[in-house]
Coordinates of C-alpha atoms and ligand atoms in Angstrom, one line a residue:
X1 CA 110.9 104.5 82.2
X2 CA 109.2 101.6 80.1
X3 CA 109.1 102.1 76.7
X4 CA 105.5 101.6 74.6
X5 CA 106.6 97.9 73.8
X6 CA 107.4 97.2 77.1
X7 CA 104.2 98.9 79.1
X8 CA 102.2 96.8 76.0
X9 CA 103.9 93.8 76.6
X10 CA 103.7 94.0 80.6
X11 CA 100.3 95.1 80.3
X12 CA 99.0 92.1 78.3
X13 CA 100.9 89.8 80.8
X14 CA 98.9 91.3 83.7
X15 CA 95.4 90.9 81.5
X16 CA 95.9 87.4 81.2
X17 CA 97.4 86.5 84.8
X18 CA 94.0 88.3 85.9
X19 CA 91.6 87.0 83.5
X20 CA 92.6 83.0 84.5
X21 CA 89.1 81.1 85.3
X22 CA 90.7 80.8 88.8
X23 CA 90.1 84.3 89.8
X24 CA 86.7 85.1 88.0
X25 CA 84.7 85.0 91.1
X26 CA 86.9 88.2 92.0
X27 CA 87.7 90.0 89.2
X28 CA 84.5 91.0 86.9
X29 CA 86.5 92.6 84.2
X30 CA 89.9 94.2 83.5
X31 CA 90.2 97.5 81.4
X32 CA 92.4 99.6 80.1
X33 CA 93.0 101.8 76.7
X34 CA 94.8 101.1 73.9
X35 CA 96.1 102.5 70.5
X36 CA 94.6 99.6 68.0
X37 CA 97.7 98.4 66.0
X38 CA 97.8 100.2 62.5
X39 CA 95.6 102.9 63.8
X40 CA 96.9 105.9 62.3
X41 CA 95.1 108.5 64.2
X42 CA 97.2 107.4 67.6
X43 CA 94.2 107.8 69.7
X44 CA 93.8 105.2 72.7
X45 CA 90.3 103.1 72.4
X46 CA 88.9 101.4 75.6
X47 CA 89.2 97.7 76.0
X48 CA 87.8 95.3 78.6
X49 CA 88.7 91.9 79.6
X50 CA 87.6 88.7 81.4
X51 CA 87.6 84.6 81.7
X52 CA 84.9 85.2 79.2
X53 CA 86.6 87.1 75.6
X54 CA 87.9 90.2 75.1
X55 CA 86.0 93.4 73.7
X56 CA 87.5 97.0 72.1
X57 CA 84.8 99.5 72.5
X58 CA 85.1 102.1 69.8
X59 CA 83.7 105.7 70.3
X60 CA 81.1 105.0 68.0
X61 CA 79.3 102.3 70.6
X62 CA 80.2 99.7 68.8
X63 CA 81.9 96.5 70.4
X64 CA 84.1 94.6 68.6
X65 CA 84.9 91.2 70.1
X66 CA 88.4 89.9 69.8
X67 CA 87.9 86.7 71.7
X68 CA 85.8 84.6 73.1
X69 CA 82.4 86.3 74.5
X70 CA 81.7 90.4 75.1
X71 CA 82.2 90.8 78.5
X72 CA 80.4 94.1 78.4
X73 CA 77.3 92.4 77.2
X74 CA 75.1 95.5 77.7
X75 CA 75.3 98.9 78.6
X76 CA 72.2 99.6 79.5
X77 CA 71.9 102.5 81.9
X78 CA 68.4 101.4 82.8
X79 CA 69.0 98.3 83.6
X80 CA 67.5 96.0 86.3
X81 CA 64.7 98.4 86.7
X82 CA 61.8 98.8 87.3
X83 CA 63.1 98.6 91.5
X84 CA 61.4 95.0 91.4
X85 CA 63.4 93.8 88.8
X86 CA 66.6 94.6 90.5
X87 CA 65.6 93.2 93.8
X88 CA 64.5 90.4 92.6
X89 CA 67.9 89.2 91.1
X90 CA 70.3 91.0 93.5
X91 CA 73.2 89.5 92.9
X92 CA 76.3 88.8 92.8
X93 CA 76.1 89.3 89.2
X94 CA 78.1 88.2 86.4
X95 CA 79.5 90.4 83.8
X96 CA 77.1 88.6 80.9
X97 CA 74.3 89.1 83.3
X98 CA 75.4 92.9 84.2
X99 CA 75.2 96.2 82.5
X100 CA 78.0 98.9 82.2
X101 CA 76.5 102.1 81.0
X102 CA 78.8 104.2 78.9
X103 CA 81.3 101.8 78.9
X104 CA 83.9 103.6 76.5
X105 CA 83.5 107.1 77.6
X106 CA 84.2 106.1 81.0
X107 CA 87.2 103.9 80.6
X108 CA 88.5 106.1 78.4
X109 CA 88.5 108.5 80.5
X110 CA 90.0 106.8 83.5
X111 CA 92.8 106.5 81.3
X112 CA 93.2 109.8 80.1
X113 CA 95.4 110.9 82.5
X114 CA 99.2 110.7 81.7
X115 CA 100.9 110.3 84.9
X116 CA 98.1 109.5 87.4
X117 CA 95.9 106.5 85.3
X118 CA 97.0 103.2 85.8
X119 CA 98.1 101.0 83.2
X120 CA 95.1 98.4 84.4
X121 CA 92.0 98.8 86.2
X122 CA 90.8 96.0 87.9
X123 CA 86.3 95.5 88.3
X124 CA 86.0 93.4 91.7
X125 CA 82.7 91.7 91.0
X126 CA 79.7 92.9 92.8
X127 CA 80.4 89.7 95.3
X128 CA 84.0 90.3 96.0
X129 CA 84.4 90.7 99.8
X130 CA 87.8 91.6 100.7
X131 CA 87.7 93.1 104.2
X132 CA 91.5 92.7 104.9
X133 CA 92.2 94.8 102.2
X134 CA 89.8 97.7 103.2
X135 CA 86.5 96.4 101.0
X136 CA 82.8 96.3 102.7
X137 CA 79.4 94.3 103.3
X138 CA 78.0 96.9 100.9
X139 CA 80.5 98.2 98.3
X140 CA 80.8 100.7 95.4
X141 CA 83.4 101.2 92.8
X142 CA 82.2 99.0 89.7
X143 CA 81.5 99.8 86.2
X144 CA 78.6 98.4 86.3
X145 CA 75.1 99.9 86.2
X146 CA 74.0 99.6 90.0
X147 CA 77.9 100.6 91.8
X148 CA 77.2 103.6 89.6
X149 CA 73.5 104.5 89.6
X150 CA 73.1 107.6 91.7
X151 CA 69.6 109.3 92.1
X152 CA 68.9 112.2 90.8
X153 CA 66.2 114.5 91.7
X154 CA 65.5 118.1 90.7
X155 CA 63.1 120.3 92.3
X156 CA 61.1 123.5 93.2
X157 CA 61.4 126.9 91.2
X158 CA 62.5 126.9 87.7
X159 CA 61.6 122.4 87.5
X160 CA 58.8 120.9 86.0
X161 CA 56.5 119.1 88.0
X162 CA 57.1 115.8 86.0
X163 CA 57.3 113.3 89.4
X164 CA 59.0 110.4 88.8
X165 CA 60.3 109.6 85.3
X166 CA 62.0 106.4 83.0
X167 CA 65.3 107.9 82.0
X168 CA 68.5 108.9 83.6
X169 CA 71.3 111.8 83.6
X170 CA 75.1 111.0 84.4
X171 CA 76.9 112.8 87.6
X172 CA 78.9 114.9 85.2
X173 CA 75.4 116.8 84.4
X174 CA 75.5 118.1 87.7
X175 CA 77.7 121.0 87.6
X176 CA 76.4 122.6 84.3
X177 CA 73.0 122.2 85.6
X178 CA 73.3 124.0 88.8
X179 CA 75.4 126.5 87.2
X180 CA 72.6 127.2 84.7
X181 CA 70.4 127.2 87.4
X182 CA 72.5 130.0 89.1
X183 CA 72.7 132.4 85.8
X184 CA 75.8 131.0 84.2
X185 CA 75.7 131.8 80.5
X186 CA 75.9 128.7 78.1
X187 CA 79.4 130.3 77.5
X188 CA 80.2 130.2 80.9
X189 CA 80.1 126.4 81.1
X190 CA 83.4 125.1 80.2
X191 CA 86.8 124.4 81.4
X192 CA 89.7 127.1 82.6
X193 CA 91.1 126.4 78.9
X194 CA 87.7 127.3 77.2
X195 CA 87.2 123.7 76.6
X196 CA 83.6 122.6 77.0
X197 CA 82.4 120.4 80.4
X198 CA 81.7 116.1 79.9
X199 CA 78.3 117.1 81.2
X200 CA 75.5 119.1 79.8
X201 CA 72.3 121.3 81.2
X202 CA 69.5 119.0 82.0
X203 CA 66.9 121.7 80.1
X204 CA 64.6 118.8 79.9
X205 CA 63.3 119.2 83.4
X206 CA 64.0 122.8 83.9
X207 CA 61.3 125.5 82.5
X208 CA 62.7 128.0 80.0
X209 CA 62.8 131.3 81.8
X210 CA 65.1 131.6 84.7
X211 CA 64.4 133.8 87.7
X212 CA 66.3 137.2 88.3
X213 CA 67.5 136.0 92.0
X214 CA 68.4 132.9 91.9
X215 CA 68.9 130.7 95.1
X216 CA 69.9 126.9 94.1
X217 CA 70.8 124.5 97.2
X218 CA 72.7 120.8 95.8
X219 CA 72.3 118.2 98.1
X220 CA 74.4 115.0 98.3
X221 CA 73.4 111.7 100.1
X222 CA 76.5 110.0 99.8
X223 CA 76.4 106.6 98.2
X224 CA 72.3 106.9 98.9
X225 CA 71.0 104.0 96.5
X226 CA 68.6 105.1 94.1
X227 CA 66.1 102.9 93.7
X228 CA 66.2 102.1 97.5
X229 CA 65.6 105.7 98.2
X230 CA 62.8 106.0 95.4
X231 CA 61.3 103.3 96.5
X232 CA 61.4 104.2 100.3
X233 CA 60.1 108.1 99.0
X234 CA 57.0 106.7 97.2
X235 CA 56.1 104.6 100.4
X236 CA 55.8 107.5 102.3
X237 CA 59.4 106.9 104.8
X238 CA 60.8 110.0 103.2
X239 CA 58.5 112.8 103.7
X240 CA 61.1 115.2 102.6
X241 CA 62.4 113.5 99.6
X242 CA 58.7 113.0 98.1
X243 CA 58.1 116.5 99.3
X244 CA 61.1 117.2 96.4
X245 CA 59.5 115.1 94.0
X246 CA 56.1 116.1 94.4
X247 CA 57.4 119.6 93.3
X248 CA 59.4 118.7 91.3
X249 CA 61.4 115.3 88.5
X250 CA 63.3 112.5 89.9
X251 CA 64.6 109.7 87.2
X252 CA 64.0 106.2 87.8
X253 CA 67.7 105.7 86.6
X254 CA 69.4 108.1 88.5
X255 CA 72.5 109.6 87.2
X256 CA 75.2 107.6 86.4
X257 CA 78.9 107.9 88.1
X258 CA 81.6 108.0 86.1
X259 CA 84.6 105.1 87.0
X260 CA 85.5 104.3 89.6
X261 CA 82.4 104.7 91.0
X262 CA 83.9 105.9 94.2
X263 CA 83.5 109.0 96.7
X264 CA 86.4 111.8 95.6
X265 CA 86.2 110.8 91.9
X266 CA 82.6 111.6 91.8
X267 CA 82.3 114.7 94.1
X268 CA 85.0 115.8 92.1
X269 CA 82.8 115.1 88.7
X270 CA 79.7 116.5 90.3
X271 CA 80.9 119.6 90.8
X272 CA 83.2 120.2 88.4
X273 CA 81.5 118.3 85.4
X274 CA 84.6 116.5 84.3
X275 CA 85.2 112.9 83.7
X276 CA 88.3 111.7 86.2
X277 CA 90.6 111.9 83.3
X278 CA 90.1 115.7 83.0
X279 CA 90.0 116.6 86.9
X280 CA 92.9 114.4 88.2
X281 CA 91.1 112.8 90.8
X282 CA 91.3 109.4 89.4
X283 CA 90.4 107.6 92.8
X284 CA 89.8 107.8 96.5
X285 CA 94.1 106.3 96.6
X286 CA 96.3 106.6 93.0
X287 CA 99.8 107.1 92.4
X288 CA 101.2 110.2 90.6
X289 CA 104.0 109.0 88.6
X290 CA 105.5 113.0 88.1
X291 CA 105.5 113.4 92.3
X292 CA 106.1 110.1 92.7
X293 CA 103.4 110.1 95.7
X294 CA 101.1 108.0 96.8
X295 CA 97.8 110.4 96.7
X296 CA 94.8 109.3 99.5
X297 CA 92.1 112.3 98.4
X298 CA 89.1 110.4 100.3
X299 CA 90.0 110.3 103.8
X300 CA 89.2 112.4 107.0
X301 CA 92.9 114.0 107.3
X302 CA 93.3 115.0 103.5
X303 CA 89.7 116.3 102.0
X304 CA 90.7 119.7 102.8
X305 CA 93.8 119.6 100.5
X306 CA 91.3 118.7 97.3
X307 CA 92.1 121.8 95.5
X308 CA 96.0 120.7 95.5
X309 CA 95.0 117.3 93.3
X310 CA 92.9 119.5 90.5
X311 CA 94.4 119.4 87.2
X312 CA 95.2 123.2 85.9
X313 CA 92.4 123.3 83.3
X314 CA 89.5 122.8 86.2
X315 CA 86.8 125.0 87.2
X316 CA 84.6 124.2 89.8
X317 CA 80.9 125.3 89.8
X318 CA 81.8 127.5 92.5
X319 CA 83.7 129.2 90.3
X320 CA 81.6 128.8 87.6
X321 CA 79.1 130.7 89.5
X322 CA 81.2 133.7 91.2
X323 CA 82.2 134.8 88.2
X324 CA 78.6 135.7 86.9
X325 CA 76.9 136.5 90.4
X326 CA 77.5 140.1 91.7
X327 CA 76.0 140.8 95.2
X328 CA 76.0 143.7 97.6
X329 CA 76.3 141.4 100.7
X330 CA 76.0 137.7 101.4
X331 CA 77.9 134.5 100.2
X332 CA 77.7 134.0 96.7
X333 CA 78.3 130.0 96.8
X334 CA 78.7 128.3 100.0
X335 CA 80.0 124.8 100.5
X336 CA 79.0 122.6 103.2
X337 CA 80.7 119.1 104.3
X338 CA 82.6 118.8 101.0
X339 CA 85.7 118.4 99.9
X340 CA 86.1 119.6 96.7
X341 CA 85.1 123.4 97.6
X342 CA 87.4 125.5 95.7
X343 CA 86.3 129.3 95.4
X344 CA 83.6 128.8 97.0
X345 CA 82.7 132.0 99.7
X346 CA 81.4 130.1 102.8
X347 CA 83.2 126.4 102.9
X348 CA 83.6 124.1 105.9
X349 CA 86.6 122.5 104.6
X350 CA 88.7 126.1 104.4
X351 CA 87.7 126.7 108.2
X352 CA 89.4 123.1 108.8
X353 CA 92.2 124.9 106.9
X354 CA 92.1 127.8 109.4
X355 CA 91.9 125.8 112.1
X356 CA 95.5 124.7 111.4
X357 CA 95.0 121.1 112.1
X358 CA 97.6 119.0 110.9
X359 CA 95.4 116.5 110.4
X360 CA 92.4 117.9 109.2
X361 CA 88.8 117.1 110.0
X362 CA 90.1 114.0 111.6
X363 CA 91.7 116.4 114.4
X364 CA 88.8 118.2 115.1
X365 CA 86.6 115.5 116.3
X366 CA 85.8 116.8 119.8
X367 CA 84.4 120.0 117.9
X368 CA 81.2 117.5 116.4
X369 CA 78.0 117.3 118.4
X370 CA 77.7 114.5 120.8
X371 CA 75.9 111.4 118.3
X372 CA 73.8 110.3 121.4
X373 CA 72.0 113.4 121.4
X374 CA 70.8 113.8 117.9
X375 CA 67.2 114.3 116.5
X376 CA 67.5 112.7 113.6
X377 CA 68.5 109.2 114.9
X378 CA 66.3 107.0 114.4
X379 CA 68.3 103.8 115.8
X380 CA 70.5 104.6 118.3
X381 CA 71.8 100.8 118.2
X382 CA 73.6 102.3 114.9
X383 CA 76.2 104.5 116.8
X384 CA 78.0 101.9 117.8
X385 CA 79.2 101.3 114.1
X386 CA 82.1 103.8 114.9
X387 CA 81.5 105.3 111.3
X388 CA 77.9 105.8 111.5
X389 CA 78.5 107.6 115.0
X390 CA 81.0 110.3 113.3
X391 CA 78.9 110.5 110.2
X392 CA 76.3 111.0 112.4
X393 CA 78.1 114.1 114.3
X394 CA 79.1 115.7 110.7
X395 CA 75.6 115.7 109.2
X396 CA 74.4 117.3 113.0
X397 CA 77.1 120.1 111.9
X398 CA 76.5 120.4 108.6
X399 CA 72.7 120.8 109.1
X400 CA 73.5 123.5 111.9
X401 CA 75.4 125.3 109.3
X402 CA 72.4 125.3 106.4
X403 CA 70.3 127.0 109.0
X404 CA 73.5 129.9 109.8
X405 CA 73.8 130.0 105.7
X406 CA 69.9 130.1 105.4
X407 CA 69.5 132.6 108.5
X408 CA 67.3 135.1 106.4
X409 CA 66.2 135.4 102.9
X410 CA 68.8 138.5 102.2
X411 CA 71.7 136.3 103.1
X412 CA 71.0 133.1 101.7
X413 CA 74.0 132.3 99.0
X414 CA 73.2 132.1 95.2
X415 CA 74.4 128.5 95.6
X416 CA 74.7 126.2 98.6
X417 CA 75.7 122.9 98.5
X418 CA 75.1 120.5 101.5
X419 CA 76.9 116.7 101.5
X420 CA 75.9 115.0 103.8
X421 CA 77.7 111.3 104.7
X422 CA 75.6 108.6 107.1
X423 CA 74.2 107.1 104.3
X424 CA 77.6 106.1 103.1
X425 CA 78.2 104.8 106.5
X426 CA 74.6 102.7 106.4
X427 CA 75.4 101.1 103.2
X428 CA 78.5 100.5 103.5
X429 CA 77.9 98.5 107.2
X430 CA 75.1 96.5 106.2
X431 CA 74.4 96.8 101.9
X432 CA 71.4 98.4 100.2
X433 CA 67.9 97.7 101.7
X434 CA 69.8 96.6 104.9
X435 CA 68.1 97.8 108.5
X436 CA 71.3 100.1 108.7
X437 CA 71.0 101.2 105.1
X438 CA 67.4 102.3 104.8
X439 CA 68.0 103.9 108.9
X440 CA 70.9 106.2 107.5
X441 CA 68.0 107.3 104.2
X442 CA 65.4 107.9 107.0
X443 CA 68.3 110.1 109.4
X444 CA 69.0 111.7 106.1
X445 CA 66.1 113.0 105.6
X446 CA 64.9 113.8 108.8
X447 CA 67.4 116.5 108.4
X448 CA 66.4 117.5 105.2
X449 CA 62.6 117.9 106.4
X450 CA 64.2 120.0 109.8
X451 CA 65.8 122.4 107.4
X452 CA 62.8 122.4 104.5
X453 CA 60.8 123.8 107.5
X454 CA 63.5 126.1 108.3
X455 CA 62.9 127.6 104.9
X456 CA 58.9 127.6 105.1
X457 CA 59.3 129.5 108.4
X458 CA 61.5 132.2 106.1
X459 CA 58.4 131.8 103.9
X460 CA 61.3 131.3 100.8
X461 CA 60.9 127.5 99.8
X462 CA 59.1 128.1 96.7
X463 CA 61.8 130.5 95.9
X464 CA 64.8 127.7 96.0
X465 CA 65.3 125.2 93.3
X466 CA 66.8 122.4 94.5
X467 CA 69.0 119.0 92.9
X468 CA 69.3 116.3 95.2
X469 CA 71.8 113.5 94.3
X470 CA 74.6 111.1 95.3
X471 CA 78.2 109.9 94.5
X472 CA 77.8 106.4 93.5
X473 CA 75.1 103.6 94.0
X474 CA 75.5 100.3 96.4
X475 CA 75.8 96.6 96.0
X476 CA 75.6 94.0 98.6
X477 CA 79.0 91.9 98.5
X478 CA 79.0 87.7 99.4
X479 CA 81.2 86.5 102.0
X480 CA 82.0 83.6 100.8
X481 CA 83.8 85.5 97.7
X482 CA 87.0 86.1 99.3
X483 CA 90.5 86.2 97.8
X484 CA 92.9 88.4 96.1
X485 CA 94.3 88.9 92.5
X486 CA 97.2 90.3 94.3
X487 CA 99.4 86.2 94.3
X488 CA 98.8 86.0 90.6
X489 CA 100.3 89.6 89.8
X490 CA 103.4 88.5 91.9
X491 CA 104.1 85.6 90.2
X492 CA 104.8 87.3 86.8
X493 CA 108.0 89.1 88.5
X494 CA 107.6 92.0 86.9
X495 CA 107.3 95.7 89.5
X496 CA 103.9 96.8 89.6
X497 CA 101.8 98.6 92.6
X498 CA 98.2 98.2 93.2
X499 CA 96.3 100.9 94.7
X500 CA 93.2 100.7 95.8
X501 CA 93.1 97.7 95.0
X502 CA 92.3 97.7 91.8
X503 CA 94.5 100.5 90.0
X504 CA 97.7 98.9 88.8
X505 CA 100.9 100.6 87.7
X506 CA 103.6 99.0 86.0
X507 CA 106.6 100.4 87.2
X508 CA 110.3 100.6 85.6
X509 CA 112.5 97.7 86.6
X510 CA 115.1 98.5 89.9
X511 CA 118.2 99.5 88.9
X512 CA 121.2 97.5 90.1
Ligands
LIG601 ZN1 80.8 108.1 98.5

């Protein structure tokens, strides 16, 4: 093991080896916590880095520069709106230009985990493309305001009728909010260790009394961009999702991700609302230094093993929920599409369990519907993206099982929750507001309007409150910003890995 003066020492060599003019087109900012020398108390502050200066970011909110420029130069969680505003200066952005809401809390927590954090966290800039090492036309994972902006819409029984809104909500609000929803006493909304949740109820857009029967359905558009999908809802393209908001609030700032703004780090937050550092899923690929394993939670063969990555103290709102809910018959919580399902009564991922497949859901592709003879295509030219194609099959499914959950009234669960994935695919294949993109919003909620009439032909629709939301937000990357921190991390000779990339870990030296 390293001692503190060695993983300090290290760690500062691998801040400035990243932080070299050379490499800012790449790298937007490097982070990582630190115990401020002479502080007494011993508790870790975040600190961010680039070409630029050097900031600590105390709890407080206050930034105290070290050198140079802040490179978080605003944390504005509305940033860049109204919509115009952010198309109208779409990037690549630099960090001075850029906005990282809830800079410290964030980082802070990324860190807070004692054998899974990294000792560094690399920000790709919103241009970085790095295809050869796994990254996208349109990619997500950033700090920064847009990465991380999720929408956020809440809806039907129990929600005022506010429409669209100026303020925003973070992802870890989620789970407090549909457990609230569902008739979990304030009480009831903490950790397994009594502890209280990162996120709170959003009471401001719910009405006071809560009905007797409660039946809440969360719905997740994976990486759907917010303004892109507000937008797109207001000019009458998504009939279902302005049928949501006419019933209901949506905020122009969505809800913001917590870091990495990537896929199992935020389902994980979403429904268990806990910052990374609390749940343990620090990323979709991070190294547990205890196991000594490499751990890949985001991936077709694995996001039926979620439950073995959850720290002890996590509850999820499943659990949240079945311990309040008493029912004669019927699911009390069902989970559809999603990994992180655990306790929940109906869930898709425990029949992949079941199934025994070694490899999971990725074994189980001749199950899916055929693509080709969906519905709710609207471009067919779009399956040929192998991604889309499968997302594509999943959603089919996963729409197939709302209507088994949803067969009657009676047997509807307290709370269903329903991911759904193509519009991951869309942005990731062509970046927000891309042909691809907006096509995987519009299949997306074709499905939802199939199933909202589903629900009017059980004559129960005003009876369901419903949250609509995402993961993370989108960013368009620029080709020519290609490269890789990866030859100036070697050169300091020092053992490190770098998962992701992005997450490094400084590692004892060999013994000889
Ligand atoms: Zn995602």
């Amino acid at each position: 093991m390293l001692c503190p003066a060695q993983v300090s020492a290290r760690r500062e060599s691998v801040v400035r080896a990243l932080t070299t003019p050379d490499l800012a087109s790449i790298v937007d900012l490097v982070v990582w916590a630190e115990v401020a020398a002479g502080d007494l108390s011993g508790q870790p502050v975040a600190m961010a880095a680039s070409h630029l200066g050097r900031v600590r970011l105390h709890p407080d909110g206050s930034h105290q520069v070290l050198e140079g420029l802040d490179p978080i130069a605003s944390e504005d969680p509305m940033a860049f709106l109204p919509y115009e505003r952010e198309c109208a200066i779409p990037g690549p952005r630099t960090s001075r230009e850029n906005a990282y809401p809830y800079a410290a809390s964030r980082i802070l927590s990324l860190f807070a985990d004692r054998a899974r954090s990294p000792d560094v966290a690399v920000v790709h800039t919103p241009g970085h493309f790095f295809p050869e090492q796994g990254g996208h036309v349109g990619e997500h994972g950033s700090l920064d305001v847009i990465q991380s902006r999720a929408p956020l819409l809440l809806s039907g029984r129990g929600v005022e009728a506010r429409g669209v809104v100026d303020a925003h909500a973070r992802l870890v609000d989620v789970c407090p909010t549909l457990a609230s929803l569902c008739g979990v006493p304030a009480a009831g909304l903490c950790d397994a260790h009594g502890h209280p949740l990162d996120g709170r109820v959003l009471t401001a857009y719910l009405k006071s009394e809560r009905p007797a029967q409660p039946r809440v359905i969360g719905i997740l558009w994976d990486g759907a961009h917010c303004g892109d999908l507000l937008e797109l809802a207001e000019s009458g393209e998504l009939p279902g999702v302005a049928r949501l908001i006419e019933n209901g609030v949506a905020l122009r700032g969505g809800a913001v991700a917590q870091f990495p703004s990537v896929t199992l780090t935020n389902h994980t937050s979403i429904l268990t609302g806990l910052g990374a550092g609390r749940h343990g899923v620090l990323g979709n690929v991070f190294f547990d230094r205890e196991s000594g394993e490499r751990v890949v939670p985001n991936n077709a063969s694995t996001w039926h093993r979620s439950a073995e990555w959850l720290r002890p103290a996590v509850r999820t709102v499943f659990e949240m929920v079945n311990s309040v809910v008493r029912r004669a018959a019927g699911a009390r919580t069902a989970c559809v599409d999603e990994a992180v399902d655990r306790g929940a009564d109906y869930s898709t991922m425990a029949m992949i369990r079941d199934s025994g497949s070694t490899s999971g859901a990725a074994g189980l592709g001749d199950q899916l519907p055929d693509a080709w003879a969906s519905s709710h295509v609207r471009e067919k030219a779009h399956l040929a993206d192998p991604y889309f194609s499968w997302c594509t099959q999943v959603d089919d499914l996963g729409l197939d099982q709302m209507r088994q959950l949803w067969a009657s009234p009676e047997s509807a669960p307290t709370l269903t929750w329903w991911a759904n994935i193509v519009s991951d695919a869309g942005h990731h294949a062509g970046g927000p507001r891309s042909d691809i993109a907006r096509d995987s919003l519009r299949d997306s909620d074709s499905r939802l309007v199939s199933f909202l009439e589903h629900l009017d032909g059980l004559g129960v629709t005003d009876q369901v409150t419903f949250l609509l939301t995402a993961d993370h937000g989108f960013e368009g990357s620029d080709p020519a910003l290609t490269g890789s921190w990866r030859p100036a991390l070697d050169a300091l000779q020092i053992p490190f890995r770098d998962e992701g990339p992005g997450f490094i870990y400084l590692l004892p030296d060999r013994e000889t």
